[in-house]
Every structure is written in C-alpha cells, then in structure tokens.
C-alpha cells in the first residue's frame, strides 16, 4: 500500500509547565481534506507549527510519504511541500501584494515576473487579486487571498489552513471553499483547522479532535451533527443560551446621522450611521473586520467625539462627552482588544476593575482610591463570571484570553449599564465560556438594558440578537429582525447591497 | 556670485561638507529604523567614531586607517546596544540614551591626549579639468572622497532597500516582526546586523567631523549632530533620497548661520547657533502634526521589542 502523504506518530511537545501536545497520531492521505478540531488551547496551533517547522517536538516522529520528516525551519517545510495559511495573517501592510508574496517564497523570481504569475494563478483559482495594491488597503478576504496565492505559487502537496474563515463574509467563504475543492480535485491535501463545525461538515472527510493536547476522537464529520462534534470537542454536553421573549421598552440609545473620521490611516470612517436600540433589545451589528467596527465602538464609548446630538442616551445628547462622563450616565463599552484596550495588561484585576468601575461603583472618594471596595468589586466579578484566576491581585496579562474576556465583560455588566456596547465578546473564547458570556448578555437585556453586539461571528448574532444590521465601508444598513433571516440575505447585507451599493453584492 | 558679503558658490560647496557627517549618520539610522529598531545612541556612536578615528589617524599617520577604525568603533558601540536590546531585551529608548551618555564620557577619556593636535591631512579628489568648470566645478568637483562616498551610500541604501531581496527582508522585519518570524526570518539577526551597520555609518560620520570638517579633536565636538541625524530620519519619512535633501537643508542652515556670524550681522550669535536645532524641532512638529501621514511612513514595528513565541 502507498504510504500516506503525512503521518504523525506519537508527537509530543512539552513547554515548561504545560503539555501542549501528547502522543498525537494521525495520517493525512493524498487528496484528503482533514479537519483538526479543538477548543482554544487544545494544542492545534502547536501541532501545526511542528508540521511547519516553527516548533520542534520533544518526542515522536513524522513521516512524509514514508520517509522521516523533521523540519527545523519553515523553509525546510516549504521545500518538502508543506505550505501554511496563517490565522493571524503574516502580511506586511506597507508593502504591496507582490512584495508580500515574494517574502513568503524561498527563491522568488524578479517582481515583474512574479506579478504576472500572481495574476495567472489568482485567475486560475477564482481569487482575483491585483499584485500592485498595498496590502494595508485590502479587505480581510483579499488579504487571505494573498496568503493563499503565496502558498499556491510554491505548488505545495499539503496546505495547512488555520481558522481561515473567521474573518470572511459568507460569500467569501463560498469562494474559498470552491478553491479548496478545486485543490482537492487536483490531488492536493489540506489540513483544515477550525472550530466552525458546519464548515467542517461540508468540507472535510476526516476529522481529528483534540482536547487538552490529546486526541480524543476521530470521525467522519459528514456523519456527525454539529452538536455531537461540539460535545466531542468540549467533552461535556453544551448549554444553549436561552431567553424569554419580552416586549422591548423605550428607546435608550439613538444614533442619528453619525459621521466620524477614522483616526488611523488604514481605518474606515463612519458615514452617516443611524441606529436605535430599545430597552430589553440586543442589536446585532455584523460585518467583516475593518469596515468601521473600531470607529463605531470608539464613537459610542466616547473615545472619538462627535456632534452632540448625533448620539443620544435616553434622550440626552452625549456626542461630545468623554468615556467617563458617558459611563456615569450608564453607557458602558467593552472593546474587542482585551489586552491594552479593555484591560491594562500589567495591572492587577483589582486595578483593572477600578479603571472602568470607579464612577459607577463609587470606588474613588475625593480623589482617593478605596482599595478594599475595588478589590471587593473585582472579586465579585471573578465570582459571578467564573473567572479562573488565583485572585484579584493577578495581572490581567496572566489570564487566558477566555478568562480575561469573562472578566472585562462581567466588569461592565455588574455595573448595571443602561446601554452596553460590546465588540467581539466571544472572540478567541472557548465554547463553554462563550455560552456563559452570551447568556450574561441575554440576562442583561432581560433586565431592561439595551445591548449593542458588534461581532464578526454571524452565528453568535443569530443566536442572541433581536435585530441585525450590517456594517460595510463605514455605513450601517437598515436593521432587520433576526427571526427568519437567511444566510443569503445576511451575505447580501454584508456585501453592501442594503446600503445602496447594489453592484458590490455580486 | 555674491549676495551682500556671502558668496553663494562657496556657501553651497561648504554646505555639502557640513551636511556629510549628519547624512552618513542619518542613512545608518534610517536602515536601523527600517529594521524596526529605534537607536537613540547615534550621538554616542558618532563621537566614539570621531575620537577613535582621530586617535588612530594620528597614531598611524593614515587618515584611511582612522576612517576604518572609526567604522569599527561605531559598529562595536552599536553591538553593545544590539546585545542589550535584542538579546537581553532591554528597553530601546533607555539603552539608546545610555549609549549616548557612555559615548560622550568614553570619548572624553580617550581623547585627553589628543587635544590640540593637528591630524594628517586627507587629500581631496583630483578631477583634473572638471574642477575648473566655473561654478559647477567649485560646487561639485572640489571635495574630498567621503563627500562622494556619502552620496553613494544614499544611492546604495535606496537601491538595496527597494530592489534587493535582503533589503525587502529587512523592511519586512521592521514592518511586522511577528509576520516575519512566522515566515521563518531571523528577526534578531537581521536587527543586530542593521544596528551594526547604523553604528558603522555613525562612526564614519564622526570621523569625518574630527578628521576633515573641523579637523581637530575637542571634547563633545559632535555637538548634537547625532540628534539632528535622528530628526532627519523622521523628516525624510524613512526615505533615503529625502534624507539627502534634509541633510543638505540642515547643512545649509548650519553654514549660513556661521557665515552670518562671520559677516558680523548685528544679531546675538546665540540665536544663530540655536537655529539649526530650533528648525529641527519645528520640522518634527510639522511632520508629526498629521498623525495619519506619519503613521503611514513609519515602520510598523518601530521601537517594539521582539519576543519570539513558540
């Protein structure tokens, strides 16, 4: 029998204090799309880094077509025939597409020749791309194309894709899948890492499930349900967020004709955004990253000032107020970037609790900090939101992404906001923690607050939001009730069809 | 060609000489910053180059040996900074400032025996009849070799950064060190080499001051030239040809204020001496007033420490 393309045998990687991978064994055959499933921290990234030569395993071996394979550097892996599309793109904003592609190749041809080949390959695989454009100006989908084409130009046998769809619109996902199926038909193998189970079910014929660094299951995802896959991943039955239907109350947050220039050169300015959120309502805002999410959050939180009347909180104009003044009035925000924006990495959880809770929780009296009160507040957040940490004295940086996310969301929710704005509340958070955060948002709405949920995870919006609007190029579409909304309609909204740019939708 | 008591031709010719040391240091620092490292020790490396170049030239009697010595001394100073910031992960700003202070003190110590000595003369290049062309000949063809070397450095760095693979890798490391690492490039190695190149350029610039421009050794003789070079890099928005333009602009201001002093302008000398530095500050303020534009030009990882993960 022909040996498999790549065979992993008992691969183990130990970091000081952590076993990232333990005795991992599986095979990838030619022309196979193999899924690697697992929660954050299950060891998927370490494993693919070992295959790509960025990490050297402590034990075990890999065989490439039956021959021992132990890459010490990505260049070695590339020359063997392994290519990788990274989760966080390994691109350079201030360089053009051709230069970015050249940087990922071992022996790039001269730029002009390379540009011609980029155009050729991108057309062959239905991924149009202009080699002379600056990468900083590209959308997330286009950036991913740069990565994929960079890989394809080296004619790999095995393509590793780490969470490729997390930043794509449904239409872009379709294009990507068409390309991947074409590659499979050409006999190439793909190792596909994701936690989006529906995608894996539609694309992959084998799956290996990791939990805590070990293989806990193998299956054919086409024969499993999304739920059974998720439970294999988490190792326990999942709690689905639940809510009671409630009549929305009065309008708490009204944004009228809000236009804000982006402070960053590669950002997107907001163009005449309108939205209205009522008490008890969760208003979901979808869209691909970089379409004005950061600017919208900044404008709502008070980091980017705007005209006074363009943002009204319970009828009061707050557009010119700064973040602390808005907090005092009940408008709270939890931004996307946990370290450095939502929390100060080197400060303790107590200090971080103080940073946003000072006014509403009365933690500061006449300019003096009430440390015991601040600690009590931090401990309350830790307790109520099941933040796994030795205590409130621990620095924010030391927490895992999911735990810190629970802390920063919990910190805002416990301040009883009348309006809460969250951006990507469950990004990089494992399934059970994500369910807990979503439940907390639902409970908050239930208690009469208005919640604005900005997210790139459409499933999340569909699961808990009442209304859906799409942010595209800094413009916000008219909202639609989530009930009865199909993925196709959402795709059109995200593509800009509903904001008046009908031609972009195709 | 005379305006008042100023001879414009002489002025232009001497501004090229005045600009050469800061141009050399600025080109070196430009490469360092393109690799994502902010080395504030330019002044220290320059003056170390100035004193070592001077000492070696006087001892051996050969200005060329002095220049080579200055290059090595500057690169060694930079290597200290490189090890501190790239291997021991020290803060770049603090390490750079420390390097400047160390260089100033160290050069004063080494230079004690060399005060008041005249160094061996560096010959000017002989262009034959070319240097007799009126105006142009005087401006372009009557300089020492290093003026032309500095121009070649600008052209070379420009070509290297934009047209070669190794230059592209250096820019990639400065633009996003995490991406560069993920692609398998050796971020630290690239940065240390860039830092040493920057030090070598600063050292040569320093030696140009002590061996040709002044030529003499006095304590603290760089007098802020390293800081002007640092400002020039920002002024040039990290582009070599603009650095040349900027250096000649600053060189012009320096020469002009000296000439105005000499011409006996009825104006306090101190204000004139201040003017290059005031204009540096002014230029920096104007350059950074538009945040979006400045952020476009600066290398993405400038000044950030790189910790390899995984």
mmCIF file of N, CA and C in Angstrom, chain B residues 115-191:
data_model
loop_
_atom_site.group_PDB
_atom_site.id
_atom_site.type_symbol
_atom_site.label_atom_id
_atom_site.label_comp_id
_atom_site.label_asym_id
_atom_site.label_seq_id
_atom_site.Cartn_x
_atom_site.Cartn_y
_atom_site.Cartn_z
ATOM 1 N N UNK B 115 44.049 66.406 22.461
ATOM 2 C CA UNK B 115 43.548 67.768 22.310
ATOM 3 C C UNK B 115 44.652 68.651 21.748
ATOM 4 N N UNK B 116 44.327 69.467 20.750
ATOM 5 C CA UNK B 116 45.289 70.420 20.212
ATOM 6 C C UNK B 116 46.212 69.871 19.152
ATOM 7 N N UNK B 117 46.066 68.588 18.818
ATOM 8 C CA UNK B 117 46.929 68.002 17.776
ATOM 9 C C UNK B 117 46.266 68.190 16.423
ATOM 10 N N UNK B 118 47.070 68.396 15.379
ATOM 11 C CA UNK B 118 46.506 68.506 14.029
ATOM 12 C C UNK B 118 46.616 67.134 13.362
ATOM 13 N N UNK B 119 45.513 66.610 12.856
ATOM 14 C CA UNK B 119 45.545 65.271 12.270
ATOM 15 C C UNK B 119 46.183 65.307 10.882
ATOM 16 N N UNK B 120 46.619 64.128 10.368
ATOM 17 C CA UNK B 120 47.144 64.082 8.998
ATOM 18 C C UNK B 120 46.068 64.531 8.017
ATOM 19 N N UNK B 121 46.490 65.254 6.978
ATOM 20 C CA UNK B 121 45.536 65.810 6.030
ATOM 21 C C UNK B 121 44.963 64.729 5.115
ATOM 22 N N UNK B 122 43.674 64.855 4.827
ATOM 23 C CA UNK B 122 43.043 63.959 3.867
ATOM 24 C C UNK B 122 43.059 64.659 2.515
ATOM 25 N N UNK B 123 43.579 63.956 1.505
ATOM 26 C CA UNK B 123 43.692 64.576 0.190
ATOM 27 C C UNK B 123 42.330 64.736 -0.458
ATOM 28 N N UNK B 124 42.177 65.832 -1.225
ATOM 29 C CA UNK B 124 40.945 65.988 -1.995
ATOM 30 C C UNK B 124 41.070 65.187 -3.269
ATOM 31 N N UNK B 125 39.952 64.778 -3.795
ATOM 32 C CA UNK B 125 39.990 64.039 -5.056
ATOM 33 C C UNK B 125 40.371 64.998 -6.172
ATOM 34 N N UNK B 126 41.155 64.492 -7.119
ATOM 35 C CA UNK B 126 41.557 65.338 -8.234
ATOM 36 C C UNK B 126 40.733 64.992 -9.461
ATOM 37 N N UNK B 127 39.872 65.908 -9.855
ATOM 38 C CA UNK B 127 39.042 65.672 -11.034
ATOM 39 C C UNK B 127 39.627 66.339 -12.284
ATOM 40 N N UNK B 128 40.855 66.838 -12.160
ATOM 41 C CA UNK B 128 41.510 67.482 -13.306
ATOM 42 C C UNK B 128 40.703 68.678 -13.778
ATOM 43 N N UNK B 129 40.495 68.772 -15.086
ATOM 44 C CA UNK B 129 39.836 69.953 -15.655
ATOM 45 C C UNK B 129 38.397 70.136 -15.161
ATOM 46 N N UNK B 130 37.760 69.044 -14.741
ATOM 47 C CA UNK B 130 36.366 69.160 -14.296
ATOM 48 C C UNK B 130 36.221 70.194 -13.194
ATOM 49 N N UNK B 131 37.233 70.224 -12.289
ATOM 50 C CA UNK B 131 37.100 71.114 -11.142
ATOM 51 C C UNK B 131 37.312 72.581 -11.530
ATOM 52 N N UNK B 132 37.704 72.800 -12.787
ATOM 53 C CA UNK B 132 37.897 74.194 -13.214
ATOM 54 C C UNK B 132 36.671 74.782 -13.898
ATOM 55 N N UNK B 133 35.634 73.924 -14.110
ATOM 56 C CA UNK B 133 34.404 74.464 -14.681
ATOM 57 C C UNK B 133 33.886 75.549 -13.741
ATOM 58 N N UNK B 134 33.544 76.715 -14.267
ATOM 59 C CA UNK B 134 33.060 77.765 -13.368
ATOM 60 C C UNK B 134 31.799 77.320 -12.629
ATOM 61 N N UNK B 135 31.628 77.790 -11.419
ATOM 62 C CA UNK B 135 30.505 77.499 -10.529
ATOM 63 C C UNK B 135 30.361 75.996 -10.257
ATOM 64 N N UNK B 136 29.957 75.199 -11.287
ATOM 65 C CA UNK B 136 29.709 73.764 -11.097
ATOM 66 C C UNK B 136 30.943 73.052 -10.577
ATOM 67 N N UNK B 137 32.081 73.370 -11.171
ATOM 68 C CA UNK B 137 33.322 72.719 -10.767
ATOM 69 C C UNK B 137 33.601 72.955 -9.299
ATOM 70 N N UNK B 138 33.373 74.185 -8.883
ATOM 71 C CA UNK B 138 33.658 74.529 -7.495
ATOM 72 C C UNK B 138 32.687 73.830 -6.539
ATOM 73 N N UNK B 139 31.434 73.725 -7.000
ATOM 74 C CA UNK B 139 30.423 73.099 -6.134
ATOM 75 C C UNK B 139 30.598 71.592 -6.098
ATOM 76 N N UNK B 140 30.796 70.983 -7.278
ATOM 77 C CA UNK B 140 30.705 69.526 -7.365
ATOM 78 C C UNK B 140 32.036 68.800 -7.332
ATOM 79 N N UNK B 141 33.105 69.416 -7.833
ATOM 80 C CA UNK B 141 34.296 68.614 -8.074
ATOM 81 C C UNK B 141 35.519 69.037 -7.264
ATOM 82 N N UNK B 142 35.310 69.659 -6.131
ATOM 83 C CA UNK B 142 36.490 70.041 -5.343
ATOM 84 C C UNK B 142 36.399 69.505 -3.913
ATOM 85 N N UNK B 143 35.772 68.323 -3.760
ATOM 86 C CA UNK B 143 35.606 67.793 -2.410
ATOM 87 C C UNK B 143 36.528 66.618 -2.159
ATOM 88 N N UNK B 144 36.564 66.231 -0.875
ATOM 89 C CA UNK B 144 37.278 65.022 -0.512
ATOM 90 C C UNK B 144 36.415 63.818 -0.879
ATOM 91 N N UNK B 145 37.037 62.643 -0.884
ATOM 92 C CA UNK B 145 36.357 61.427 -1.351
ATOM 93 C C UNK B 145 35.099 61.110 -0.552
ATOM 94 N N UNK B 146 35.106 61.440 0.746
ATOM 95 C CA UNK B 146 33.998 60.988 1.590
ATOM 96 C C UNK B 146 32.679 61.673 1.256
ATOM 97 N N UNK B 147 32.741 62.897 0.706
ATOM 98 C CA UNK B 147 31.504 63.550 0.284
ATOM 99 C C UNK B 147 30.814 62.700 -0.776
ATOM 100 N N UNK B 148 31.642 62.160 -1.679
ATOM 101 C CA UNK B 148 31.061 61.312 -2.729
ATOM 102 C C UNK B 148 30.652 59.962 -2.165
ATOM 103 N N UNK B 149 31.434 59.470 -1.184
ATOM 104 C CA UNK B 149 31.055 58.215 -0.534
ATOM 105 C C UNK B 149 29.671 58.350 0.092
ATOM 106 N N UNK B 150 29.419 59.508 0.749
ATOM 107 C CA UNK B 150 28.118 59.670 1.396
ATOM 108 C C UNK B 150 26.995 59.657 0.361
ATOM 109 N N UNK B 151 27.252 60.247 -0.813
ATOM 110 C CA UNK B 151 26.228 60.215 -1.864
ATOM 111 C C UNK B 151 26.022 58.791 -2.367
ATOM 112 N N UNK B 152 27.122 58.049 -2.505
ATOM 113 C CA UNK B 152 26.999 56.647 -2.921
ATOM 114 C C UNK B 152 26.232 55.836 -1.883
ATOM 115 N N UNK B 153 26.437 56.195 -0.593
ATOM 116 C CA UNK B 153 25.714 55.481 0.463
ATOM 117 C C UNK B 153 24.218 55.681 0.309
ATOM 118 N N UNK B 154 23.802 56.910 0.012
ATOM 119 C CA UNK B 154 22.372 57.185 -0.160
ATOM 120 C C UNK B 154 21.823 56.331 -1.303
ATOM 121 N N UNK B 155 22.528 56.376 -2.447
ATOM 122 C CA UNK B 155 22.059 55.628 -3.610
ATOM 123 C C UNK B 155 22.064 54.131 -3.317
ATOM 124 N N UNK B 156 23.129 53.683 -2.657
ATOM 125 C CA UNK B 156 23.248 52.255 -2.366
ATOM 126 C C UNK B 156 22.147 51.776 -1.436
ATOM 127 N N UNK B 157 21.898 52.526 -0.370
ATOM 128 C CA UNK B 157 20.865 52.114 0.589
ATOM 129 C C UNK B 157 19.497 52.129 -0.086
ATOM 130 N N UNK B 158 19.258 53.149 -0.911
ATOM 131 C CA UNK B 158 17.978 53.201 -1.623
ATOM 132 C C UNK B 158 17.807 51.966 -2.509
ATOM 133 N N UNK B 159 18.846 51.661 -3.286
ATOM 134 C CA UNK B 159 18.750 50.515 -4.192
ATOM 135 C C UNK B 159 18.580 49.233 -3.399
ATOM 136 N N UNK B 160 19.348 49.116 -2.327
ATOM 137 C CA UNK B 160 19.316 47.888 -1.543
ATOM 138 C C UNK B 160 17.941 47.686 -0.901
ATOM 139 N N UNK B 161 17.392 48.760 -0.316
ATOM 140 C CA UNK B 161 16.111 48.612 0.369
ATOM 141 C C UNK B 161 14.974 48.311 -0.600
ATOM 142 N N UNK B 162 14.984 48.939 -1.774
ATOM 143 C CA UNK B 162 13.828 48.799 -2.645
ATOM 144 C C UNK B 162 13.979 47.708 -3.694
ATOM 145 N N UNK B 163 15.204 47.355 -4.026
ATOM 146 C CA UNK B 163 15.363 46.468 -5.178
ATOM 147 C C UNK B 163 15.920 45.085 -4.877
ATOM 148 N N UNK B 164 16.405 44.853 -3.663
ATOM 149 C CA UNK B 164 17.021 43.549 -3.415
ATOM 150 C C UNK B 164 16.199 42.750 -2.408
ATOM 151 N N UNK B 165 16.418 41.445 -2.447
ATOM 152 C CA UNK B 165 15.672 40.567 -1.561
ATOM 153 C C UNK B 165 16.048 40.784 -0.101
ATOM 154 N N UNK B 166 17.351 40.951 0.164
ATOM 155 C CA UNK B 166 17.743 41.134 1.569
ATOM 156 C C UNK B 166 17.187 42.450 2.103
ATOM 157 N N UNK B 167 17.147 43.486 1.239
ATOM 158 C CA UNK B 167 16.553 44.750 1.669
ATOM 159 C C UNK B 167 15.079 44.597 1.968
ATOM 160 N N UNK B 168 14.401 43.791 1.166
ATOM 161 C CA UNK B 168 12.973 43.566 1.377
ATOM 162 C C UNK B 168 12.751 42.841 2.699
ATOM 163 N N UNK B 169 13.641 41.885 3.001
ATOM 164 C CA UNK B 169 13.511 41.153 4.265
ATOM 165 C C UNK B 169 13.704 42.105 5.433
ATOM 166 N N UNK B 170 14.680 43.009 5.316
ATOM 167 C CA UNK B 170 14.900 43.977 6.386
ATOM 168 C C UNK B 170 13.653 44.833 6.608
ATOM 169 N N UNK B 171 13.051 45.293 5.512
ATOM 170 C CA UNK B 171 11.834 46.102 5.664
ATOM 171 C C UNK B 171 10.714 45.283 6.285
ATOM 172 N N UNK B 172 10.629 44.006 5.893
ATOM 173 C CA UNK B 172 9.575 43.147 6.431
ATOM 174 C C UNK B 172 9.743 42.993 7.936
ATOM 175 N N UNK B 173 10.984 42.814 8.380
ATOM 176 C CA UNK B 173 11.253 42.669 9.808
ATOM 177 C C UNK B 173 10.837 43.935 10.559
ATOM 178 N N UNK B 174 11.073 45.092 9.954
ATOM 179 C CA UNK B 174 10.709 46.346 10.613
ATOM 180 C C UNK B 174 9.221 46.617 10.547
ATOM 181 N N UNK B 175 8.589 46.113 9.521
ATOM 182 C CA UNK B 175 7.165 46.401 9.315
ATOM 183 C C UNK B 175 6.312 45.575 10.272
ATOM 184 N N UNK B 176 6.632 44.298 10.412
ATOM 185 C CA UNK B 176 5.836 43.427 11.278
ATOM 186 C C UNK B 176 6.698 42.247 11.694
ATOM 187 N N UNK B 177 7.304 42.345 12.871
ATOM 188 C CA UNK B 177 8.262 41.285 13.218
ATOM 189 C C UNK B 177 7.604 39.947 13.477
ATOM 190 N N UNK B 178 6.344 39.974 13.905
ATOM 191 C CA UNK B 178 5.680 38.689 14.135
ATOM 192 C C UNK B 178 5.449 37.946 12.823
ATOM 193 N N UNK B 179 5.000 38.696 11.807
ATOM 194 C CA UNK B 179 4.803 38.067 10.498
ATOM 195 C C UNK B 179 6.126 37.551 9.956
ATOM 196 N N UNK B 180 7.164 38.362 10.078
ATOM 197 C CA UNK B 180 8.463 37.959 9.548
ATOM 198 C C UNK B 180 8.941 36.687 10.241
ATOM 199 N N UNK B 181 8.724 36.623 11.536
ATOM 200 C CA UNK B 181 9.127 35.429 12.282
ATOM 201 C C UNK B 181 8.327 34.214 11.816
ATOM 202 N N UNK B 182 7.020 34.431 11.617
ATOM 203 C CA UNK B 182 6.167 33.316 11.190
ATOM 204 C C UNK B 182 6.617 32.776 9.836
ATOM 205 N N UNK B 183 7.169 33.652 9.009
ATOM 206 C CA UNK B 183 7.629 33.201 7.700
ATOM 207 C C UNK B 183 9.022 32.582 7.778
ATOM 208 N N UNK B 184 9.615 32.622 8.951
ATOM 209 C CA UNK B 184 10.895 31.953 9.141
ATOM 210 C C UNK B 184 12.106 32.853 9.008
ATOM 211 N N UNK B 185 11.915 34.175 9.070
ATOM 212 C CA UNK B 185 13.079 35.059 9.014
ATOM 213 C C UNK B 185 13.647 35.262 10.404
ATOM 214 N N UNK B 186 14.971 35.460 10.453
ATOM 215 C CA UNK B 186 15.643 35.603 11.741
ATOM 216 C C UNK B 186 15.597 37.077 12.151
ATOM 217 N N UNK B 187 14.567 37.428 12.914
ATOM 218 C CA UNK B 187 14.336 38.825 13.259
ATOM 219 C C UNK B 187 15.530 39.417 13.998
ATOM 220 N N UNK B 188 16.010 38.694 15.010
ATOM 221 C CA UNK B 188 17.107 39.237 15.820
ATOM 222 C C UNK B 188 18.370 39.420 15.004
ATOM 223 N N UNK B 189 18.692 38.430 14.194
ATOM 224 C CA UNK B 189 19.927 38.515 13.430
ATOM 225 C C UNK B 189 19.872 39.717 12.488
ATOM 226 N N UNK B 190 18.756 39.849 11.778
ATOM 227 C CA UNK B 190 18.595 40.973 10.856
ATOM 228 C C UNK B 190 18.757 42.286 11.609
ATOM 229 N N UNK B 191 18.131 42.362 12.780
ATOM 230 C CA UNK B 191 18.168 43.619 13.528
ATOM 231 C C UNK B 191 19.560 43.927 14.036
#
